[in-house]
Amino acid sequence: MNTRLTLSIDKRIIEKSKKYAASQNSSLSDLIESYLISITSKSVESIEVSSRIRALRGSFKAPAGFNYKKILKEVKRKYG
């Protein structure tokens, strides 16, 4: 079900965006909807990890009593 959405965007950006959408054989609404889908559907599992990063797996040995959940909470609180 489609619902109308009102946005306030600089007129020049709208003009450029409409031209871009037309060049992609799409509408501005479709372009914005695709963007919103892409940013809201990403999950940690869908992020591709490079071979260099995979090679680091297991190389860090946490000290005894290391509480990663506490650290994650602190990071989320601080950086949102």
mmCIF file of C-alpha atoms in Angstrom:
data_model
loop_
_atom_site.group_PDB
_atom_site.id
_atom_site.type_symbol
_atom_site.label_atom_id
_atom_site.label_comp_id
_atom_site.label_asym_id
_atom_site.label_seq_id
_atom_site.Cartn_x
_atom_site.Cartn_y
_atom_site.Cartn_z
ATOM 1 C CA MET A 1 0.000 0.000 0.000
ATOM 2 C CA ASN A 2 1.497 3.334 -1.048
ATOM 3 C CA THR A 3 1.194 6.374 1.184
ATOM 4 C CA ARG A 4 1.911 9.975 0.262
ATOM 5 C CA LEU A 5 4.961 11.585 1.904
ATOM 6 C CA THR A 6 5.817 15.281 1.911
ATOM 7 C CA LEU A 7 9.489 16.249 1.979
ATOM 8 C CA SER A 8 11.216 19.625 2.101
ATOM 9 C CA ILE A 9 14.224 19.469 -0.220
ATOM 10 C CA ASP A 10 16.184 22.191 -2.000
ATOM 11 C CA LYS A 11 14.669 22.838 -5.432
ATOM 12 C CA ARG A 12 18.021 22.382 -7.229
ATOM 13 C CA ILE A 13 18.458 18.950 -5.665
ATOM 14 C CA ILE A 14 14.966 17.959 -6.736
ATOM 15 C CA GLU A 15 15.661 19.032 -10.320
ATOM 16 C CA LYS A 16 18.949 17.102 -10.452
ATOM 17 C CA SER A 17 17.339 14.082 -8.812
ATOM 18 C CA LYS A 18 14.473 14.048 -11.310
ATOM 19 C CA LYS A 19 16.965 14.128 -14.196
ATOM 20 C CA TYR A 20 18.933 11.290 -12.626
ATOM 21 C CA ALA A 21 15.795 9.231 -12.038
ATOM 22 C CA ALA A 22 14.714 9.772 -15.661
ATOM 23 C CA SER A 23 18.149 8.657 -16.875
ATOM 24 C CA GLN A 24 17.598 5.442 -14.893
ATOM 25 C CA ASN A 25 14.111 4.990 -16.400
ATOM 26 C CA SER A 26 12.628 5.541 -12.960
ATOM 27 C CA SER A 27 10.615 8.109 -11.050
ATOM 28 C CA LEU A 28 11.886 10.210 -8.189
ATOM 29 C CA SER A 29 9.463 8.402 -5.869
ATOM 30 C CA ASP A 30 10.873 5.019 -6.944
ATOM 31 C CA LEU A 31 14.412 6.299 -6.472
ATOM 32 C CA ILE A 32 13.702 7.501 -2.933
ATOM 33 C CA GLU A 33 11.809 4.320 -2.072
ATOM 34 C CA SER A 34 14.729 2.174 -3.301
ATOM 35 C CA TYR A 35 17.143 4.203 -1.213
ATOM 36 C CA LEU A 36 15.010 3.903 1.919
ATOM 37 C CA ILE A 37 14.679 0.145 1.383
ATOM 38 C CA SER A 38 18.432 -0.226 0.997
ATOM 39 C CA ILE A 39 19.311 1.691 4.169
ATOM 40 C CA THR A 40 16.678 0.014 6.310
ATOM 41 C CA SER A 41 17.296 -3.562 5.188
ATOM 42 C CA LYS A 42 21.033 -3.770 5.787
ATOM 43 C CA SER A 43 22.088 -6.071 8.572
ATOM 44 C CA VAL A 44 25.396 -7.154 9.973
ATOM 45 C CA GLU A 45 24.999 -10.505 8.229
ATOM 46 C CA SER A 46 24.667 -8.839 4.818
ATOM 47 C CA ILE A 47 27.956 -6.954 5.074
ATOM 48 C CA GLU A 48 30.633 -8.608 2.964
ATOM 49 C CA VAL A 49 33.841 -9.146 4.896
ATOM 50 C CA SER A 50 37.128 -8.938 3.018
ATOM 51 C CA SER A 51 39.626 -11.781 3.110
ATOM 52 C CA ARG A 52 42.058 -9.600 5.099
ATOM 53 C CA ILE A 53 39.475 -9.071 7.819
ATOM 54 C CA ARG A 54 38.503 -12.769 7.814
ATOM 55 C CA ALA A 55 42.186 -13.615 8.333
ATOM 56 C CA LEU A 56 42.095 -11.671 11.617
ATOM 57 C CA ARG A 57 39.364 -13.911 13.050
ATOM 58 C CA GLY A 58 40.610 -15.558 16.225
ATOM 59 C CA SER A 59 43.770 -13.437 16.441
ATOM 60 C CA PHE A 60 42.502 -11.448 19.445
ATOM 61 C CA LYS A 61 42.509 -13.215 22.783
ATOM 62 C CA ALA A 62 40.386 -11.374 25.322
ATOM 63 C CA PRO A 63 41.647 -11.242 28.888
ATOM 64 C CA ALA A 64 39.848 -13.279 31.522
ATOM 65 C CA GLY A 65 36.699 -11.556 32.704
ATOM 66 C CA PHE A 66 36.395 -9.425 29.544
ATOM 67 C CA ASN A 67 32.771 -8.299 29.318
ATOM 68 C CA TYR A 68 32.132 -7.426 25.670
ATOM 69 C CA LYS A 69 28.403 -6.846 26.291
ATOM 70 C CA LYS A 70 29.220 -4.096 28.798
ATOM 71 C CA ILE A 71 31.585 -2.461 26.318
ATOM 72 C CA LEU A 72 28.996 -2.680 23.525
ATOM 73 C CA LYS A 73 26.430 -0.970 25.768
ATOM 74 C CA GLU A 74 28.910 1.809 26.522
ATOM 75 C CA VAL A 75 29.699 2.289 22.839
ATOM 76 C CA LYS A 76 25.992 2.360 21.909
ATOM 77 C CA ARG A 77 25.275 4.853 24.684
ATOM 78 C CA LYS A 78 28.157 7.096 23.648
ATOM 79 C CA TYR A 79 27.829 6.901 19.854
ATOM 80 C CA GLY A 80 24.196 5.915 19.450
#
